[in-house]
CSV table of C-alpha atoms in Angstrom, one decimal:
chain,number,residue,atom,x,y,z
A,208,MET,CA,-31.5,-11.3,52.7
A,209,LEU,CA,-30.7,-13.7,49.9
A,210,ASP,CA,-34.2,-15.0,50.0
A,211,PHE,CA,-35.5,-11.5,49.7
A,212,LEU,CA,-33.3,-10.6,46.8
A,213,GLY,CA,-34.4,-13.8,45.1
A,214,THR,CA,-38.0,-12.6,45.1
A,215,ILE,CA,-37.2,-9.5,43.2
A,216,SER,CA,-38.3,-9.7,39.5
A,217,TRP,CA,-35.8,-9.4,36.7
A,218,TRP,CA,-37.4,-6.2,35.4
A,219,VAL,CA,-36.9,-4.6,38.8
A,220,TRP,CA,-33.2,-5.3,38.6
A,221,VAL,CA,-33.2,-3.7,35.1
A,222,LEU,CA,-34.8,-0.6,36.6
A,223,ILE,CA,-32.2,-0.5,39.4
A,224,ALA,CA,-29.3,-0.8,36.9
A,225,LEU,CA,-30.8,2.0,34.8
A,226,ALA,CA,-31.3,4.2,37.9
A,227,ILE,CA,-27.6,3.7,38.8
A,228,VAL,CA,-26.5,4.6,35.3
A,229,ALA,CA,-28.8,7.7,35.3
A,230,ILE,CA,-27.4,8.9,38.7
A,231,ARG,CA,-23.8,8.3,37.4
A,232,ASP,CA,-24.7,10.3,34.2
A,233,VAL,CA,-26.0,13.2,36.1
A,234,LEU,CA,-23.1,13.4,38.4
A,235,GLN,CA,-20.3,13.0,35.8
A,236,LYS,CA,-19.0,16.1,34.0
A,237,HIS,CA,-17.1,14.7,31.1
A,238,HIS,CA,-20.0,14.2,28.6
A,239,THR,CA,-22.6,17.0,28.4
A,240,ILE,CA,-25.1,14.9,26.4
A,241,SER,CA,-25.1,12.1,29.0
A,242,HIS,CA,-25.5,14.6,31.8
A,243,ASN,CA,-28.4,16.4,30.1
A,244,PHE,CA,-30.1,13.3,28.8
A,245,PRO,CA,-29.3,10.4,31.2
A,246,ILE,CA,-29.3,6.9,29.8
A,247,VAL,CA,-30.7,7.9,26.3
A,248,GLY,CA,-27.6,10.0,25.7
A,249,HIS,CA,-25.6,6.8,25.5
A,250,LEU,CA,-27.6,5.9,22.3
A,251,ARG,CA,-26.1,9.0,20.6
A,252,TYR,CA,-22.5,7.9,21.3
A,253,TRP,CA,-23.3,4.3,20.2
A,254,LEU,CA,-24.9,5.4,16.9
A,255,GLU,CA,-21.9,7.7,16.3
A,256,SER,CA,-19.5,4.8,16.9
A,257,ILE,CA,-21.2,2.6,14.2
A,258,GLY,CA,-21.7,5.6,11.9
A,259,PRO,CA,-19.1,4.4,9.3
A,260,GLU,CA,-20.7,1.0,9.1
A,261,MET,CA,-24.3,2.4,8.9
A,262,ARG,CA,-23.3,4.7,6.0
A,263,GLN,CA,-21.4,1.9,4.4
A,264,TYR,CA,-24.3,-0.5,4.3
A,265,PHE,CA,-27.4,1.7,4.2
A,266,VAL,CA,-26.7,5.3,3.2
A,267,ALA,CA,-23.8,5.8,0.7
A,268,ASN,CA,-24.3,4.9,-2.9
A,269,ASN,CA,-22.0,2.6,-4.9
A,270,ARG,CA,-19.6,5.3,-5.9
A,271,GLU,CA,-19.8,7.7,-2.9
A,272,GLU,CA,-17.5,6.4,-0.2
A,273,LEU,CA,-13.9,7.2,0.5
A,274,PRO,CA,-11.2,6.0,0.5
A,275,PHE,CA,-12.7,3.1,-1.4
A,276,ASN,CA,-16.2,2.9,-2.6
A,277,ARG,CA,-18.5,-0.1,-2.6
A,278,ILE,CA,-17.8,-0.9,-6.3
A,279,GLU,CA,-14.1,-0.9,-5.7
A,280,ARG,CA,-14.3,-3.0,-2.6
A,281,GLY,CA,-16.7,-5.4,-4.2
A,282,TRP,CA,-14.3,-5.9,-7.2
A,283,ILE,CA,-11.5,-6.7,-4.8
A,284,TYR,CA,-13.6,-9.1,-2.7
A,285,ALA,CA,-14.9,-11.0,-5.8
A,286,SER,CA,-11.5,-11.1,-7.4
A,287,ALA,CA,-9.9,-12.5,-4.3
A,288,LYS,CA,-12.6,-15.2,-4.1
A,289,ASN,CA,-12.4,-16.0,-7.8
A,290,GLU,CA,-16.0,-15.0,-8.1
A,291,ASN,CA,-17.8,-13.1,-10.8
A,292,ASN,CA,-16.4,-9.6,-10.7
A,293,TYR,CA,-18.3,-8.2,-13.7
A,294,GLU,CA,-21.0,-5.6,-13.7
A,295,GLY,CA,-24.0,-5.5,-15.9
A,296,PHE,CA,-26.2,-2.9,-17.7
A,297,GLY,CA,-23.3,-0.4,-18.1
A,298,THR,CA,-21.3,1.7,-15.7
A,299,ASP,CA,-23.0,3.7,-12.9
A,300,ARG,CA,-20.0,6.0,-12.8
A,301,ASP,CA,-20.3,9.6,-14.1
A,302,ILE,CA,-17.8,9.3,-16.9
A,303,PHE,CA,-17.9,13.1,-17.5
A,304,GLN,CA,-16.8,14.0,-14.0
A,305,HIS,CA,-13.5,15.8,-13.3
A,306,GLN,CA,-10.4,13.4,-13.3
A,307,HIS,CA,-12.2,10.5,-15.0
A,308,PHE,CA,-9.9,8.9,-17.5
A,309,PHE,CA,-10.2,6.7,-20.6
A,310,VAL,CA,-7.9,4.1,-22.1
A,311,ASN,CA,-7.8,4.5,-25.8
A,312,ASN,CA,-8.2,1.1,-27.3
A,313,ALA,CA,-6.7,0.1,-30.6
A,314,MET,CA,-8.7,-0.8,-33.7
A,315,MET,CA,-7.1,-4.2,-33.7
A,316,PRO,CA,-6.2,-5.6,-30.3
A,317,HIS,CA,-2.8,-7.3,-29.7
A,318,GLU,CA,-3.1,-10.9,-30.5
A,319,ILE,CA,-1.0,-13.7,-29.1
A,320,LYS,CA,-0.4,-16.3,-31.8
A,321,ASP,CA,2.4,-18.4,-30.4
A,322,GLU,CA,1.0,-21.3,-28.3
A,323,ASN,CA,4.2,-21.3,-26.2
A,324,HIS,CA,3.8,-17.6,-25.3
A,325,PRO,CA,4.1,-17.1,-21.5
A,326,ASN,CA,0.6,-15.6,-21.4
A,327,LYS,CA,-0.9,-18.6,-23.2
A,328,ILE,CA,0.5,-20.8,-20.5
A,329,ASP,CA,-0.2,-18.4,-17.6
A,330,LYS,CA,-2.7,-15.6,-18.3
A,331,SER,CA,-1.5,-13.7,-15.2
A,332,PHE,CA,2.2,-13.8,-16.0
A,333,LEU,CA,3.3,-10.2,-15.8
A,334,PRO,CA,6.8,-9.3,-14.5
A,335,CYS,CA,8.4,-5.9,-14.2
A,336,ALA,CA,10.0,-4.8,-17.5
A,337,LYS,CA,13.0,-3.3,-15.7
A,338,VAL,CA,15.6,-4.9,-13.4
A,339,MET,CA,16.3,-3.3,-10.1
A,340,GLY,CA,20.1,-2.7,-9.7
A,341,GLU,CA,21.0,-3.4,-13.3
A,342,PHE,CA,22.3,0.0,-14.2
A,343,ASN,CA,24.3,0.4,-11.1
A,344,LYS,CA,25.7,-3.1,-11.6
A,345,ARG,CA,24.7,-4.4,-8.1
A,346,LYS,CA,25.9,-7.9,-7.2
A,347,LYS,CA,22.4,-9.2,-6.9
A,348,PRO,CA,20.0,-7.5,-9.4
A,349,PHE,CA,16.3,-8.2,-9.0
A,350,ARG,CA,13.5,-8.3,-11.5
A,351,PRO,CA,10.2,-8.4,-9.7
A,352,ALA,CA,8.1,-11.3,-11.0
A,353,SER,CA,4.9,-9.4,-10.5
A,354,ILE,CA,4.0,-5.8,-11.3
A,355,ILE,CA,1.7,-5.7,-8.3
A,356,ASN,CA,3.2,-6.3,-4.8
A,357,VAL,CA,2.4,-5.8,-1.1
A,358,SER,CA,3.3,-2.3,0.0
A,359,ALA,CA,5.1,-1.4,3.2
A,360,MET,CA,3.0,-2.5,6.2
A,361,SER,CA,4.8,-3.6,9.3
A,362,PHE,CA,4.2,-6.4,11.8
A,363,GLY,CA,2.9,-4.3,14.7
A,364,SER,CA,0.6,-2.2,12.6
A,365,LEU,CA,-0.7,-5.5,11.1
A,366,SER,CA,-1.3,-8.7,13.1
A,367,ALA,CA,0.9,-11.7,12.9
A,368,LYS,CA,-1.7,-13.7,11.0
A,369,ALA,CA,-2.3,-10.9,8.5
A,370,VAL,CA,1.5,-10.6,7.8
A,371,GLU,CA,1.8,-14.4,7.5
A,372,SER,CA,-1.2,-14.5,5.1
A,373,MET,CA,0.3,-11.9,2.9
A,374,ASN,CA,3.7,-13.5,2.8
A,375,LYS,CA,2.2,-16.9,1.9
A,376,GLY,CA,0.0,-15.2,-0.7
A,377,VAL,CA,2.9,-13.4,-2.5
A,378,LYS,CA,4.7,-16.8,-2.7
A,379,LEU,CA,1.7,-18.2,-4.5
A,380,ALA,CA,1.4,-15.1,-6.7
A,381,ASP,CA,5.2,-14.7,-7.4
A,382,ALA,CA,5.0,-11.2,-6.0
A,383,TYR,CA,7.2,-9.5,-3.3
A,384,HIS,CA,6.3,-8.5,0.2
A,385,ASN,CA,7.5,-5.1,1.6
A,386,THR,CA,8.2,-5.5,5.3
A,387,GLY,CA,7.2,-2.0,6.3
A,388,GLU,CA,9.4,-0.3,8.9
A,389,GLY,CA,8.7,-2.7,11.8
A,390,GLY,CA,11.6,-5.0,10.9
A,391,LEU,CA,11.7,-8.5,9.5
A,392,SER,CA,9.5,-10.9,11.5
A,393,PRO,CA,9.1,-14.6,11.4
A,394,TYR,CA,5.8,-13.9,9.7
A,395,HIS,CA,7.6,-12.5,6.7
A,396,SER,CA,9.5,-15.7,6.2
A,397,HIS,CA,7.1,-18.1,4.6
A,398,GLY,CA,8.7,-18.3,1.1
A,399,GLY,CA,7.8,-15.0,-0.6
A,400,ASP,CA,10.3,-12.5,-2.0
A,401,VAL,CA,10.9,-9.7,0.5
A,402,VAL,CA,11.9,-6.1,0.2
A,403,PHE,CA,13.3,-5.0,3.5
A,404,HIS,CA,12.1,-1.5,4.4
A,405,PHE,CA,13.3,0.7,7.2
A,406,GLY,CA,12.7,4.3,8.3
A,407,THR,CA,14.1,6.7,10.8
A,408,GLY,CA,13.6,4.2,13.7
A,409,TYR,CA,15.9,1.6,12.0
A,410,PHE,CA,13.8,-1.2,13.5
A,411,GLY,CA,15.5,-4.5,13.1
A,412,VAL,CA,18.8,-2.8,12.1
A,413,ARG,CA,19.1,-0.5,15.1
A,414,ASN,CA,22.0,0.2,17.4
A,415,ALA,CA,21.6,0.6,21.2
A,416,ASP,CA,21.6,4.4,20.7
A,417,GLY,CA,18.8,4.2,18.1
A,418,GLY,CA,21.1,4.8,15.2
A,419,PHE,CA,21.6,2.6,12.1
A,420,SER,CA,23.7,-0.5,12.2
A,421,LEU,CA,25.2,-1.6,8.9
A,422,GLU,CA,26.5,-4.8,10.5
A,423,LYS,CA,23.0,-5.8,11.6
A,424,LEU,CA,21.7,-5.2,8.1
A,425,VAL,CA,24.4,-7.3,6.5
A,426,SER,CA,23.8,-10.1,8.9
A,427,LEU,CA,20.0,-9.9,8.3
A,428,VAL,CA,20.5,-10.2,4.5
A,429,GLU,CA,23.0,-13.0,4.8
A,430,LYS,CA,20.7,-15.0,7.1
A,431,ASN,CA,17.6,-14.4,4.9
A,432,PRO,CA,18.4,-14.8,1.2
A,433,PHE,CA,14.8,-14.2,0.3
A,434,ILE,CA,15.4,-10.5,0.9
A,435,ARG,CA,15.8,-9.2,-2.7
A,436,ALA,CA,16.1,-5.4,-2.2
A,437,ILE,CA,16.3,-2.7,0.4
A,438,GLU,CA,14.1,0.3,0.7
A,439,VAL,CA,14.9,3.4,2.8
A,440,LYS,CA,11.8,5.4,3.8
A,441,LEU,CA,12.2,9.1,3.7
A,442,SER,CA,8.5,9.8,4.2
A,443,GLN,CA,5.1,8.1,3.7
A,444,GLY,CA,1.8,9.4,2.3
A,445,ALA,CA,-0.1,9.2,5.5
A,446,LYS,CA,2.2,11.6,7.4
A,447,PRO,CA,5.2,12.9,5.5
A,448,GLY,CA,7.7,14.8,7.6
A,449,LYS,CA,6.3,13.4,10.9
A,450,GLY,CA,7.7,10.7,13.1
A,451,GLY,CA,5.7,8.4,15.4
A,452,VAL,CA,5.7,6.9,18.8
A,453,LEU,CA,5.4,3.2,19.6
A,454,PRO,CA,3.9,3.1,23.1
A,455,GLY,CA,5.9,1.0,25.6
A,456,ALA,CA,2.7,-0.9,26.5
A,457,LYS,CA,2.5,-2.3,23.0
A,458,ILE,CA,6.0,-3.6,23.0
A,459,THR,CA,5.8,-7.4,23.6
A,460,PRO,CA,8.9,-9.6,23.9
A,461,GLU,CA,8.5,-10.6,20.3
A,462,ILE,CA,8.2,-7.1,19.0
A,463,SER,CA,11.2,-6.1,21.2
A,464,GLU,CA,13.4,-8.7,19.6
A,465,ILE,CA,12.3,-8.0,16.1
A,466,ARG,CA,12.6,-4.2,16.4
A,467,SER,CA,15.6,-4.1,18.6
A,468,VAL,CA,13.9,-2.0,21.2
A,469,GLU,CA,13.4,-2.2,25.0
A,470,ILE,CA,10.3,-3.8,26.5
A,471,GLY,CA,8.0,-1.3,28.2
A,472,LYS,CA,9.8,1.8,27.0
A,473,ASP,CA,8.2,4.2,24.5
A,474,VAL,CA,10.1,4.3,21.2
A,475,LEU,CA,10.3,7.4,19.1
A,476,SER,CA,10.6,7.4,15.3
A,477,PRO,CA,11.9,10.9,14.6
A,478,PRO,CA,11.0,12.8,11.4
A,479,ASN,CA,14.7,12.9,10.3
A,480,HIS,CA,17.3,10.2,9.7
A,481,LYS,CA,20.3,10.0,12.0
A,482,ALA,CA,22.4,8.2,9.3
A,483,PHE,CA,22.3,11.2,7.0
A,484,SER,CA,21.2,14.8,7.0
A,485,ASN,CA,21.5,16.0,3.4
A,486,VAL,CA,21.3,14.7,-0.1
A,487,PRO,CA,25.0,13.9,-0.7
A,488,GLU,CA,25.1,12.0,2.6
A,489,MET,CA,22.0,10.1,1.7
A,490,LEU,CA,23.6,9.1,-1.7
A,491,ASP,CA,26.7,7.9,0.1
A,492,PHE,CA,24.5,5.9,2.6
A,493,ILE,CA,22.7,4.2,-0.3
A,494,GLU,CA,26.0,3.2,-2.0
A,495,LYS,CA,27.4,2.0,1.3
A,496,ILE,CA,24.4,-0.3,1.8
A,497,ALA,CA,24.4,-1.6,-1.8
A,498,GLU,CA,28.1,-2.3,-1.6
A,499,ALA,CA,27.9,-4.2,1.7
A,500,THR,CA,24.8,-6.2,0.8
A,501,GLY,CA,25.0,-6.5,-2.9
A,502,LEU,CA,21.3,-5.8,-3.2
A,503,PRO,CA,19.4,-3.1,-5.1
A,504,VAL,CA,18.7,-0.1,-2.8
A,505,GLY,CA,15.8,2.3,-3.3
A,506,ILE,CA,14.1,5.2,-1.5
A,507,LYS,CA,10.4,5.8,-0.7
A,508,ALA,CA,8.8,9.2,-0.3
A,509,ALA,CA,5.7,11.3,-0.6
A,510,ILE,CA,6.4,14.2,-2.9
A,511,GLY,CA,6.1,17.9,-2.0
A,512,LYS,CA,8.9,20.4,-2.7
A,513,LEU,CA,11.3,19.4,-5.5
A,514,ASP,CA,14.5,21.4,-4.5
A,515,GLN,CA,16.3,18.4,-2.9
A,516,TRP,CA,15.0,16.0,-5.6
A,517,LYS,CA,16.7,18.3,-8.1
A,518,GLU,CA,19.9,18.2,-6.1
A,519,LEU,CA,19.7,14.4,-6.0
A,520,ALA,CA,19.2,14.2,-9.8
A,521,ASP,CA,22.1,16.6,-10.4
A,522,ILE,CA,24.4,14.4,-8.3
A,523,MET,CA,23.2,11.2,-9.9
A,524,GLN,CA,23.8,12.8,-13.3
A,525,LYS,CA,27.4,13.8,-12.4
A,526,THR,CA,28.5,10.6,-10.5
A,527,GLY,CA,26.5,7.9,-12.3
A,528,LYS,CA,25.4,6.6,-8.8
A,529,GLY,CA,22.1,6.7,-7.0
A,530,PRO,CA,19.1,4.7,-5.9
A,531,ASP,CA,18.1,1.7,-8.0
A,532,PHE,CA,14.4,2.4,-7.5
A,533,ILE,CA,12.2,5.1,-6.2
A,534,THR,CA,8.8,4.4,-4.6
A,535,VAL,CA,6.4,7.4,-4.9
A,536,ASP,CA,3.7,7.4,-2.3
A,537,GLY,CA,0.5,9.5,-2.6
A,538,GLY,CA,-0.5,12.1,-0.1
A,539,GLU,CA,-4.0,10.5,0.0
A,540,GLY,CA,-2.7,8.5,2.9
A,541,GLY,CA,-2.5,4.8,3.6
A,542,THR,CA,-2.5,2.4,6.5
A,543,GLY,CA,-0.4,4.5,8.8
A,544,ALA,CA,-2.2,6.4,11.6
A,545,ALA,CA,-1.9,10.1,11.2
A,546,PRO,CA,-3.4,13.4,12.3
A,547,PRO,CA,-6.2,14.5,9.8
A,548,SER,CA,-4.2,17.7,9.0
A,549,PHE,CA,-1.4,15.6,7.7
A,550,ALA,CA,-3.5,13.0,6.0
A,551,ASP,CA,-5.7,15.6,4.3
A,552,HIS,CA,-3.2,18.3,3.4
A,553,VAL,CA,0.5,17.5,3.5
A,554,SER,CA,2.2,16.2,0.3
A,555,LEU,CA,0.8,15.9,-3.2
A,556,PRO,CA,-1.7,13.3,-4.3
A,557,TRP,CA,-0.1,10.5,-6.3
A,558,VAL,CA,-0.8,11.7,-9.8
A,559,TYR,CA,0.7,15.1,-9.2
A,560,GLY,CA,3.6,14.0,-7.0
A,561,PHE,CA,4.6,11.2,-9.4
A,562,SER,CA,4.3,13.4,-12.6
A,563,ASP,CA,6.4,16.2,-11.0
A,564,LEU,CA,9.1,13.7,-10.0
A,565,TYR,CA,9.2,11.6,-13.1
A,566,LYS,CA,9.4,14.8,-15.3
A,567,LEU,CA,12.3,16.0,-13.3
A,568,PHE,CA,14.3,12.8,-13.6
A,569,LYS,CA,13.4,12.5,-17.3
A,570,ASP,CA,14.6,15.9,-18.1
A,571,LYS,CA,18.0,14.9,-16.5
A,572,GLY,CA,18.2,11.8,-18.6
A,573,LEU,CA,17.8,9.5,-15.6
A,574,SER,CA,14.4,7.9,-16.1
A,575,GLU,CA,15.8,4.8,-17.9
A,576,ARG,CA,18.1,3.8,-15.1
A,577,ILE,CA,15.5,4.0,-12.3
A,578,VAL,CA,12.7,1.5,-11.5
A,579,PHE,CA,9.7,3.6,-10.6
A,580,VAL,CA,7.3,2.1,-8.1
A,581,GLY,CA,3.8,3.7,-7.7
A,582,SER,CA,2.0,3.5,-4.3
A,583,GLY,CA,-1.3,5.2,-3.8
A,584,LYS,CA,-4.7,3.6,-4.5
A,585,LEU,CA,-3.4,2.0,-7.7
A,586,GLY,CA,-4.7,-1.5,-7.0
A,587,PHE,CA,-7.2,-1.6,-9.9
A,588,PRO,CA,-6.3,-2.6,-13.5
A,589,ALA,CA,-7.5,0.6,-15.2
A,590,LYS,CA,-5.7,2.8,-12.7
A,591,ALA,CA,-2.6,0.7,-13.1
A,592,ALA,CA,-2.8,1.2,-16.9
A,593,MET,CA,-2.8,5.0,-16.3
A,594,ALA,CA,0.1,4.7,-13.9
A,595,PHE,CA,2.2,2.7,-16.4
A,596,ALA,CA,1.4,5.3,-19.1
A,597,MET,CA,2.8,8.0,-16.8
A,598,GLY,CA,6.1,6.0,-16.3
A,599,VAL,CA,5.5,3.5,-13.4
A,600,ASP,CA,7.3,0.2,-13.7
A,601,CYS,CA,5.4,-1.7,-11.0
A,602,ILE,CA,3.0,-0.9,-8.2
A,603,ASN,CA,2.7,-1.5,-4.5
A,604,VAL,CA,-0.7,-1.9,-2.9
A,605,ALA,CA,-1.5,-1.8,0.8
A,606,ARG,CA,-5.2,-1.3,1.6
A,607,GLU,CA,-6.2,-3.2,-1.4
A,608,SER,CA,-4.1,-6.1,-0.2
A,609,MET,CA,-5.7,-5.8,3.2
A,610,MET,CA,-9.2,-6.0,1.6
A,611,SER,CA,-8.2,-9.1,-0.3
A,612,ILE,CA,-7.7,-10.9,3.0
A,613,GLY,CA,-10.8,-9.6,4.6
A,614,CYS,CA,-10.5,-5.9,5.6
A,615,ILE,CA,-14.0,-4.2,5.6
A,616,GLN,CA,-12.8,-0.6,5.7
A,617,ALA,CA,-14.0,-0.1,9.3
A,618,GLN,CA,-11.3,2.7,9.5
A,619,VAL,CA,-10.3,1.8,13.1
A,620,CYS,CA,-6.7,0.6,12.2
A,621,HIS,CA,-5.3,3.1,14.8
A,622,THR,CA,-7.4,1.8,17.7
A,623,ASN,CA,-6.2,-1.8,18.0
A,624,ARG,CA,-9.9,-2.9,17.6
A,625,CYS,CA,-9.9,-4.0,13.9
A,626,PRO,CA,-13.0,-6.3,13.7
A,627,THR,CA,-11.3,-8.5,11.1
A,628,GLY,CA,-8.2,-9.2,13.1
A,629,ILE,CA,-5.9,-7.6,10.4
A,630,ALA,CA,-4.8,-4.4,12.0
A,631,THR,CA,-4.8,-5.4,15.6
A,632,GLN,CA,-2.6,-7.2,18.1
A,633,ASN,CA,-5.7,-8.6,19.9
A,634,LYS,CA,-5.3,-12.4,19.9
A,635,TRP,CA,-9.0,-13.1,20.0
A,636,LEU,CA,-9.7,-10.9,16.9
A,637,GLN,CA,-6.7,-12.5,15.1
A,638,ASN,CA,-8.1,-16.0,15.6
A,639,GLY,CA,-10.7,-15.3,12.9
A,640,ILE,CA,-7.9,-15.3,10.3
A,641,ASP,CA,-7.1,-18.5,8.5
A,642,PRO,CA,-3.6,-17.8,6.9
A,643,GLU,CA,-3.9,-20.6,4.4
A,644,LEU,CA,-7.3,-19.4,3.1
A,645,LYS,CA,-6.3,-15.7,3.1
A,646,ALA,CA,-3.1,-16.4,1.3
A,647,GLN,CA,-5.1,-18.0,-1.5
A,648,ARG,CA,-7.3,-15.0,-1.7
A,649,LEU,CA,-4.5,-12.5,-1.8
A,650,ALA,CA,-2.8,-14.5,-4.5
A,651,GLN,CA,-6.1,-14.8,-6.5
A,652,TYR,CA,-6.6,-11.0,-6.3
A,653,TYR,CA,-3.1,-10.4,-7.6
A,654,LYS,CA,-3.6,-12.9,-10.4
A,655,THR,CA,-7.0,-11.5,-11.4
A,656,PHE,CA,-5.5,-8.0,-11.3
A,657,ARG,CA,-2.6,-9.0,-13.6
A,658,LYS,CA,-4.9,-10.9,-16.0
A,659,GLU,CA,-7.3,-7.9,-16.4
A,660,LEU,CA,-4.4,-5.5,-16.8
A,661,ILE,CA,-3.0,-7.7,-19.5
A,662,GLU,CA,-6.4,-7.7,-21.2
A,663,ILE,CA,-6.6,-3.9,-21.1
A,664,THR,CA,-3.0,-3.8,-22.5
A,665,HIS,CA,-4.0,-6.1,-25.3
A,666,ALA,CA,-7.0,-4.0,-26.0
A,667,ALA,CA,-4.7,-1.0,-26.4
A,668,GLY,CA,-2.6,-2.9,-28.9
A,669,TYR,CA,0.4,-3.8,-26.7
A,670,GLU,CA,1.9,-6.9,-25.2
A,671,HIS,CA,3.1,-5.4,-21.8
A,672,PRO,CA,1.8,-2.4,-19.9
A,673,CYS,CA,5.3,-0.9,-20.0
A,674,GLN,CA,4.5,-0.1,-23.6
A,675,PHE,CA,1.7,2.3,-22.7
A,676,LYS,CA,2.2,5.9,-23.9
A,677,MET,CA,0.8,9.0,-22.4
A,678,THR,CA,-1.3,9.6,-25.5
A,679,ASP,CA,-3.0,6.2,-24.8
A,680,ILE,CA,-4.8,7.7,-21.8
A,681,GLU,CA,-7.2,10.7,-21.9
A,682,ILE,CA,-8.4,12.5,-18.8
A,683,ASN,CA,-11.4,14.8,-18.2
A,684,ILE,CA,-9.7,17.9,-16.8
A,685,ASP,CA,-12.5,20.2,-16.1
A,686,GLY,CA,-15.8,18.3,-16.0
A,687,ASN,CA,-17.1,20.1,-19.2
A,688,ASP,CA,-16.7,17.3,-21.7
A,689,LEU,CA,-13.1,18.4,-22.4
A,690,ALA,CA,-10.6,15.5,-22.3
A,691,LYS,CA,-6.8,15.8,-22.8
A,692,ASP,CA,-4.3,13.0,-23.1
A,693,LEU,CA,-1.8,12.6,-20.2
A,694,SER,CA,1.1,14.2,-22.1
A,695,ARG,CA,-0.8,17.5,-22.5
A,696,THR,CA,-2.3,17.3,-19.0
A,697,TYR,CA,1.1,16.8,-17.1
A,698,MET,CA,3.3,18.3,-19.8
A,699,TYR,CA,5.9,15.6,-20.4
A,700,GLU,CA,6.3,12.4,-22.5
A,701,LYS,CA,7.1,9.1,-20.9
A,702,THR,CA,10.5,7.6,-21.7
A,703,LYS,CA,10.2,4.5,-23.8
A,704,VAL,CA,11.0,1.3,-21.8
A,705,PRO,CA,13.2,-1.2,-23.6
A,706,PHE,CA,11.1,-4.3,-24.1
A,707,SER,CA,11.8,-7.3,-26.4
A,708,GLY,CA,8.9,-9.6,-25.6
A,709,MET,CA,7.3,-11.3,-22.6
A,710,GLN,CA,9.5,-14.4,-23.2
A,711,SER,CA,12.7,-12.4,-22.6
A,712,LEU,CA,11.3,-11.5,-19.2
A,713,LYS,CA,10.5,-15.1,-18.4
A,714,ASP,CA,14.0,-16.1,-19.4
A,715,CYS,CA,15.7,-13.4,-17.2
A,716,LYS,CA,18.2,-14.9,-14.7
A,717,TYR,CA,17.3,-12.1,-12.2
A,718,LEU,CA,13.6,-12.9,-12.2
A,719,GLY,CA,12.1,-13.2,-8.7
A,720,GLY,CA,9.3,-15.4,-7.6
A,721,VAL,CA,9.2,-19.2,-6.9
A,722,LYS,CA,11.4,-21.0,-9.4
């Protein structure tokens, strides 16, 4: 029999294999195309699976793709590699389209004359102009040493090597690293400043019953002095008002220890917090954490209805207490996996959500005491200039940070099959990441970003982007050559940020980053 089988030609074996596949296709009932068109029907599913890549490389034009087009991705990649990120022969963007904005340059740009000026020594030196926790007199105030930082992305959603790369990168760039709600992992502990973030699952500071443990949080902060602030997640842009499930099959011993959850058992992150159920309780919760840890405490949310935000502002106005910073996420989504109905329709896009919230706090006289953090596709210098003009004090970037360490926008983050090893727990795929190299690239992207934002700021006649006014940015509001400045578009004026020069920021004793 073996001799007979050995005489059969290879192409006969191919025909036999195809015949088996064809019989299986005809007999199965799950896929109509495969049943009706045996063998060749598989080609349709294969082409569909690589559709995003095909469109990315061969179909879409430079400005067409979402969430990030080819020009945007190319700028990040080139900046991260310290390559030429310029474009020639003028812009290929339609500058008269709806929502296109313009930065009004000054007749005479700002000039740095002092040879000892921080930006003469380091062209990318750009700290936050405000101090987190200063107004509320926290024991350990924090001035972020960079106005661009890693947004909330947890170990679990990102791979160990991706998190390690980012933490080493923020150390090189003097930025901070937001942990995301997956808890503090060893991969967040490579020298960068950290903002510890938790949501309704309280991962890493979780009691046996799934509630919040203040004792665990205090112990975590004491053991890890590089934690510079704490962020409480109310909601995120990808799926505001919706919890999530971490399948038991994905809970490794390492993740079990970091998140304080059981191995092999599904873990639910509910939509609501157990630690508080209304605005006054939330405010008490914030104050309790700040008192126990000494750190600035902020909240993160995607913006929709404003009723409870108004209640928060009223209580802050009466008591003099409240969050030290507020991170505003855009409803245009992010790295979190979400149903399309949530990602597409729930909560406001960043510009609308932020403008509504900032205006509310400004009208109550509270905007000076809060550090406003923007999070929602702001990882480009011109977009950041617009955000600063609207009242942002620093920005967090997630997907742009991922791209700086190699993300190709394959859009399969939720499948555990990320081809670049960034958003997967697959060890083989992770092996393609060199944390030392990727750390350099994230740092270089941040430094290039800050350098170009400083150059735009100087072109507008200012020393620091906190000085941008809403009249400095004009936006095309209807696509008919009619542009309005931001103050007329969003109907408020930004509160002036106290600023006495870049040197004063450098001399600040609360300045973060590597000393």
